[in-house]
PDB file of C-alpha atoms in Angstrom:
ATOM      1  CA  UNK A  32      -3.326 -17.455  16.475  1.00  0.00           C
ATOM      2  CA  UNK A  33      -5.420 -14.264  14.710  1.00  0.00           C
ATOM      3  CA  UNK A  34      -5.193 -14.423  11.142  1.00  0.00           C
ATOM      4  CA  UNK A  35      -4.403 -11.144   9.047  1.00  0.00           C
ATOM      5  CA  UNK A  36      -7.669  -9.550   7.615  1.00  0.00           C
ATOM      6  CA  UNK A  37      -6.949  -8.742   3.905  1.00  0.00           C
ATOM      7  CA  UNK A  38      -9.112  -6.743   1.357  1.00  0.00           C
ATOM      8  CA  UNK A  39      -7.898  -7.061  -1.955  1.00  0.00           C
ATOM      9  CA  UNK A  40      -8.863  -4.115  -4.578  1.00  0.00           C
ATOM     10  CA  UNK A  41      -7.896  -5.014  -8.071  1.00  0.00           C
ATOM     11  CA  UNK A  42     -10.077  -4.305 -10.918  1.00  0.00           C
ATOM     12  CA  UNK A  43      -8.781  -6.834 -13.393  1.00  0.00           C
ATOM     13  CA  UNK A  44     -11.284  -9.932 -12.077  1.00  0.00           C
ATOM     14  CA  UNK A  45      -8.328 -12.487 -13.078  1.00  0.00           C
ATOM     15  CA  UNK A  46      -5.888 -11.107 -10.975  1.00  0.00           C
ATOM     16  CA  UNK A  47      -7.926 -10.271  -8.417  1.00  0.00           C
ATOM     17  CA  UNK A  48      -8.956 -14.067  -8.269  1.00  0.00           C
ATOM     18  CA  UNK A  49      -5.677 -15.180  -8.664  1.00  0.00           C
ATOM     19  CA  UNK A  50      -4.453 -12.867  -5.604  1.00  0.00           C
ATOM     20  CA  UNK A  51      -7.400 -14.079  -3.322  1.00  0.00           C
ATOM     21  CA  UNK A  52      -6.568 -18.032  -4.408  1.00  0.00           C
ATOM     22  CA  UNK A  53      -2.833 -17.623  -3.904  1.00  0.00           C
ATOM     23  CA  UNK A  54      -3.518 -15.483  -0.189  1.00  0.00           C
ATOM     24  CA  UNK A  55      -6.064 -18.123   1.146  1.00  0.00           C
ATOM     25  CA  UNK A  56      -3.806 -20.804   0.690  1.00  0.00           C
ATOM     26  CA  UNK A  57      -1.887 -18.985   3.638  1.00  0.00           C
ATOM     27  CA  UNK A  58      -2.688 -20.216   7.232  1.00  0.00           C
ATOM     28  CA  UNK A  59      -2.294 -16.672   8.877  1.00  0.00           C
ATOM     29  CA  UNK A  60      -3.614 -14.374   6.308  1.00  0.00           C
ATOM     30  CA  UNK A  61      -7.620 -14.295   5.628  1.00  0.00           C
ATOM     31  CA  UNK A  62      -8.981 -12.486   2.579  1.00  0.00           C
ATOM     32  CA  UNK A  63     -12.173 -10.673   3.939  1.00  0.00           C
ATOM     33  CA  UNK A  64     -13.006  -9.465   0.467  1.00  0.00           C
ATOM     34  CA  UNK A  65     -11.516  -9.223  -2.885  1.00  0.00           C
ATOM     35  CA  UNK A  66     -13.291  -6.219  -4.716  1.00  0.00           C
ATOM     36  CA  UNK A  67     -13.211  -4.571  -8.094  1.00  0.00           C
ATOM     37  CA  UNK A  68     -13.107  -0.761  -7.869  1.00  0.00           C
ATOM     38  CA  UNK A  69     -16.865   0.159  -8.479  1.00  0.00           C
ATOM     39  CA  UNK A  70     -17.472  -1.280  -4.764  1.00  0.00           C
ATOM     40  CA  UNK A  71     -17.879   0.694  -1.531  1.00  0.00           C
ATOM     41  CA  UNK A  72     -14.770   0.528  -0.322  1.00  0.00           C
ATOM     42  CA  UNK A  73     -15.039   2.786   2.656  1.00  0.00           C
ATOM     43  CA  UNK A  74     -18.258   0.858   3.949  1.00  0.00           C
ATOM     44  CA  UNK A  75     -16.537  -2.542   3.375  1.00  0.00           C
ATOM     45  CA  UNK A  76     -13.436  -1.331   5.281  1.00  0.00           C
ATOM     46  CA  UNK A  77     -15.847  -0.020   8.486  1.00  0.00           C
ATOM     47  CA  UNK A  78     -17.926  -3.233   8.031  1.00  0.00           C
ATOM     48  CA  UNK A  79     -14.974  -5.651   7.748  1.00  0.00           C
ATOM     49  CA  UNK A  80     -12.252  -3.933   9.912  1.00  0.00           C
ATOM     50  CA  UNK A  81      -9.443  -5.373   7.663  1.00  0.00           C
ATOM     51  CA  UNK A  82      -5.990  -5.110   9.094  1.00  0.00           C
ATOM     52  CA  UNK A  83      -4.477  -4.777   5.756  1.00  0.00           C
ATOM     53  CA  UNK A  84      -5.642  -3.476   2.370  1.00  0.00           C
ATOM     54  CA  UNK A  85      -3.727  -4.624  -1.194  1.00  0.00           C
ATOM     55  CA  UNK A  86      -4.568  -1.786  -3.596  1.00  0.00           C
ATOM     56  CA  UNK A  87      -3.975  -2.119  -7.257  1.00  0.00           C
ATOM     57  CA  UNK A  88      -1.730   0.987  -8.476  1.00  0.00           C
ATOM     58  CA  UNK A  89      -3.487   1.724 -11.834  1.00  0.00           C
ATOM     59  CA  UNK A  90      -7.213   0.888 -10.914  1.00  0.00           C
ATOM     60  CA  UNK A  91      -9.345   1.925 -14.276  1.00  0.00           C
ATOM     61  CA  UNK A  92     -11.959   3.765 -12.974  1.00  0.00           C
ATOM     62  CA  UNK A  93     -10.727   5.391  -9.836  1.00  0.00           C
ATOM     63  CA  UNK A  94      -7.600   7.122  -9.096  1.00  0.00           C
ATOM     64  CA  UNK A  95      -5.638   5.129  -6.400  1.00  0.00           C
ATOM     65  CA  UNK A  96      -3.862   8.103  -4.723  1.00  0.00           C
ATOM     66  CA  UNK A  97      -7.334   9.829  -4.300  1.00  0.00           C
ATOM     67  CA  UNK A  98      -8.422   6.792  -2.563  1.00  0.00           C
ATOM     68  CA  UNK A  99      -5.332   6.297  -0.478  1.00  0.00           C
ATOM     69  CA  UNK A 100      -6.179   9.721   0.328  1.00  0.00           C
ATOM     70  CA  UNK A 101      -9.774   9.486   1.265  1.00  0.00           C
ATOM     71  CA  UNK A 102      -9.094   6.214   3.090  1.00  0.00           C
ATOM     72  CA  UNK A 103      -6.376   7.170   5.442  1.00  0.00           C
ATOM     73  CA  UNK A 104      -8.292  10.465   6.185  1.00  0.00           C
ATOM     74  CA  UNK A 105     -11.449   8.089   7.159  1.00  0.00           C
ATOM     75  CA  UNK A 106      -9.276   4.923   8.594  1.00  0.00           C
ATOM     76  CA  UNK A 107      -5.967   6.454   9.890  1.00  0.00           C
ATOM     77  CA  UNK A 108      -4.921   3.462  11.063  1.00  0.00           C
ATOM     78  CA  UNK A 109      -5.449   1.300   8.173  1.00  0.00           C
ATOM     79  CA  UNK A 110      -2.010  -0.124   6.874  1.00  0.00           C
ATOM     80  CA  UNK A 111      -2.287   0.097   2.764  1.00  0.00           C
ATOM     81  CA  UNK A 112       0.033  -1.703   0.266  1.00  0.00           C
ATOM     82  CA  UNK A 113      -0.031  -0.489  -3.431  1.00  0.00           C
ATOM     83  CA  UNK A 114       0.519  -3.180  -6.186  1.00  0.00           C
ATOM     84  CA  UNK A 115       2.261  -2.359  -9.738  1.00  0.00           C
ATOM     85  CA  UNK A 116       4.395  -4.026 -12.145  1.00  0.00           C
ATOM     86  CA  UNK A 117       6.902  -1.173 -11.929  1.00  0.00           C
ATOM     87  CA  UNK A 118       5.861   2.034 -10.245  1.00  0.00           C
ATOM     88  CA  UNK A 119       7.677   5.193 -10.971  1.00  0.00           C
ATOM     89  CA  UNK A 120       9.855   7.092  -8.341  1.00  0.00           C
ATOM     90  CA  UNK A 121       7.943   9.997  -8.216  1.00  0.00           C
ATOM     91  CA  UNK A 122       4.486   8.158  -7.766  1.00  0.00           C
ATOM     92  CA  UNK A 123       6.059   6.007  -4.977  1.00  0.00           C
ATOM     93  CA  UNK A 124       6.742   9.185  -3.123  1.00  0.00           C
ATOM     94  CA  UNK A 125       3.256  10.603  -3.534  1.00  0.00           C
ATOM     95  CA  UNK A 126       1.756   7.141  -2.154  1.00  0.00           C
ATOM     96  CA  UNK A 127       4.378   7.388   0.958  1.00  0.00           C
ATOM     97  CA  UNK A 128       3.391  10.911   1.556  1.00  0.00           C
ATOM     98  CA  UNK A 129      -0.384   9.736   1.819  1.00  0.00           C
ATOM     99  CA  UNK A 130       0.233   7.106   4.468  1.00  0.00           C
ATOM    100  CA  UNK A 131       1.117   3.926   2.263  1.00  0.00           C
ATOM    101  CA  UNK A 132       2.791   1.570   4.542  1.00  0.00           C
ATOM    102  CA  UNK A 133       4.047  -1.147   1.352  1.00  0.00           C
ATOM    103  CA  UNK A 134       4.689  -1.646  -2.174  1.00  0.00           C
ATOM    104  CA  UNK A 135       4.287  -4.981  -3.668  1.00  0.00           C
ATOM    105  CA  UNK A 136       5.572  -5.895  -7.450  1.00  0.00           C
ATOM    106  CA  UNK A 137       2.923  -7.371  -9.064  1.00  0.00           C
ATOM    107  CA  UNK A 138       5.836 -10.208 -10.628  1.00  0.00           C
ATOM    108  CA  UNK A 139       7.195 -10.652  -6.905  1.00  0.00           C
ATOM    109  CA  UNK A 140       7.144 -14.510  -5.609  1.00  0.00           C
ATOM    110  CA  UNK A 141       4.860 -15.847  -3.835  1.00  0.00           C
ATOM    111  CA  UNK A 142       6.994 -15.937  -0.665  1.00  0.00           C
ATOM    112  CA  UNK A 143       7.667 -12.036  -1.012  1.00  0.00           C
ATOM    113  CA  UNK A 144       4.410 -11.171  -2.182  1.00  0.00           C
ATOM    114  CA  UNK A 145       2.889 -12.857   1.343  1.00  0.00           C
ATOM    115  CA  UNK A 146       5.875 -11.654   3.596  1.00  0.00           C
ATOM    116  CA  UNK A 147       5.392  -8.197   2.423  1.00  0.00           C
ATOM    117  CA  UNK A 148       1.760  -8.311   3.537  1.00  0.00           C
ATOM    118  CA  UNK A 149       2.863  -9.817   6.802  1.00  0.00           C
ATOM    119  CA  UNK A 150       5.252  -7.506   7.537  1.00  0.00           C
ATOM    120  CA  UNK A 151       3.152  -4.441   6.788  1.00  0.00           C
ATOM    121  CA  UNK A 152      -0.002  -5.681   8.608  1.00  0.00           C
ATOM    122  CA  UNK A 153       1.920  -6.387  11.684  1.00  0.00           C
ATOM    123  CA  UNK A 154       4.303  -3.302  11.799  1.00  0.00           C
ATOM    124  CA  UNK A 155       3.567   0.515  11.150  1.00  0.00           C
ATOM    125  CA  UNK A 156       6.183   1.187   8.442  1.00  0.00           C
ATOM    126  CA  UNK A 157       6.902   0.790   4.758  1.00  0.00           C
ATOM    127  CA  UNK A 158       7.978  -2.800   4.155  1.00  0.00           C
ATOM    128  CA  UNK A 159      10.641  -3.100   1.220  1.00  0.00           C
ATOM    129  CA  UNK A 160      13.014  -5.210   2.953  1.00  0.00           C
ATOM    130  CA  UNK A 161      12.228  -8.530   1.051  1.00  0.00           C
ATOM    131  CA  UNK A 162      13.170  -6.624  -2.364  1.00  0.00           C
ATOM    132  CA  UNK A 163      16.620  -5.582  -1.585  1.00  0.00           C
ATOM    133  CA  UNK A 164      18.227  -6.948  -4.512  1.00  0.00           C
ATOM    134  CA  UNK A 165      16.010  -6.012  -6.831  1.00  0.00           C
ATOM    135  CA  UNK A 166      15.507  -2.992  -9.323  1.00  0.00           C
ATOM    136  CA  UNK A 167      12.337  -1.897  -7.250  1.00  0.00           C
ATOM    137  CA  UNK A 168      14.383  -1.604  -3.944  1.00  0.00           C
ATOM    138  CA  UNK A 169      16.730   0.896  -5.370  1.00  0.00           C
ATOM    139  CA  UNK A 170      13.391   3.074  -6.757  1.00  0.00           C
ATOM    140  CA  UNK A 171      12.226   2.985  -3.120  1.00  0.00           C
ATOM    141  CA  UNK A 172      15.246   3.704  -1.700  1.00  0.00           C
ATOM    142  CA  UNK A 173      15.792   6.851  -3.666  1.00  0.00           C
ATOM    143  CA  UNK A 174      12.015   7.809  -3.262  1.00  0.00           C
ATOM    144  CA  UNK A 175      12.563   7.402   0.350  1.00  0.00           C
ATOM    145  CA  UNK A 176      15.779   9.402   0.539  1.00  0.00           C
ATOM    146  CA  UNK A 177      14.258  12.335  -1.716  1.00  0.00           C
ATOM    147  CA  UNK A 178      11.290  12.579   0.647  1.00  0.00           C
ATOM    148  CA  UNK A 179      13.262  12.292   3.658  1.00  0.00           C
ATOM    149  CA  UNK A 180      15.538  14.625   2.233  1.00  0.00           C
ATOM    150  CA  UNK A 181      12.473  17.378   1.228  1.00  0.00           C
ATOM    151  CA  UNK A 182      11.281  17.257   4.812  1.00  0.00           C
ATOM    152  CA  UNK A 183      14.482  17.962   6.190  1.00  0.00           C
ATOM    153  CA  UNK A 184      14.697  21.005   4.085  1.00  0.00           C
ATOM    154  CA  UNK A 185      11.074  21.870   4.918  1.00  0.00           C
ATOM    155  CA  UNK A 186      11.734  21.765   8.576  1.00  0.00           C
ATOM    156  CA  UNK A 187      15.013  23.787   8.371  1.00  0.00           C
ATOM    157  CA  UNK A 188      13.397  26.766   6.433  1.00  0.00           C
ATOM    158  CA  UNK A 189      10.509  26.519   9.213  1.00  0.00           C
ATOM    159  CA  UNK A 190      12.577  26.649  12.140  1.00  0.00           C
ATOM    160  CA  UNK A 191      14.792  29.591  10.912  1.00  0.00           C
ATOM    161  CA  UNK A 192      15.511  32.549  13.366  1.00  0.00           C
ATOM    162  CA  UNK A 193      12.983  35.655  12.780  1.00  0.00           C
ATOM    163  CA  UNK A 194      14.715  38.670  11.667  1.00  0.00           C
ATOM    164  CA  UNK A 195      14.491  41.850  13.932  1.00  0.00           C
TER     165      UNK A 195
END
């Protein structure tokens, strides 16, 4: 069985090591790197070729959204999962627009945490199915609906008839 190759980017050392230990207990997931935010992330991704990247929403010394944009531009097939305590809907929309594939609450159960990593690594879509009963899933649903609505409106506006 091929293991899911995961890079963790979390600037809090205790949290980063705790996540790494928790993930390494899984037989089907391999942590290939657990990094703070000062490491050359692009080089690590190029060299280690992860299946997924687990990224802290609130990196202290680096803007996470800016990092997502630059990683998606350089590694368009990289699946990224953002983790936070409780992200704001407008922030979720921004991350979705930039190519994030999933979201994890930092206080999720270990089972949900691992299932989201597995789901995102194996599929190329946003994974929130494990969180249907939570407030977080409502935030995600609203964010997705708003994003789809705005894209629909934009496409309708750009496909109108030209006046003669």
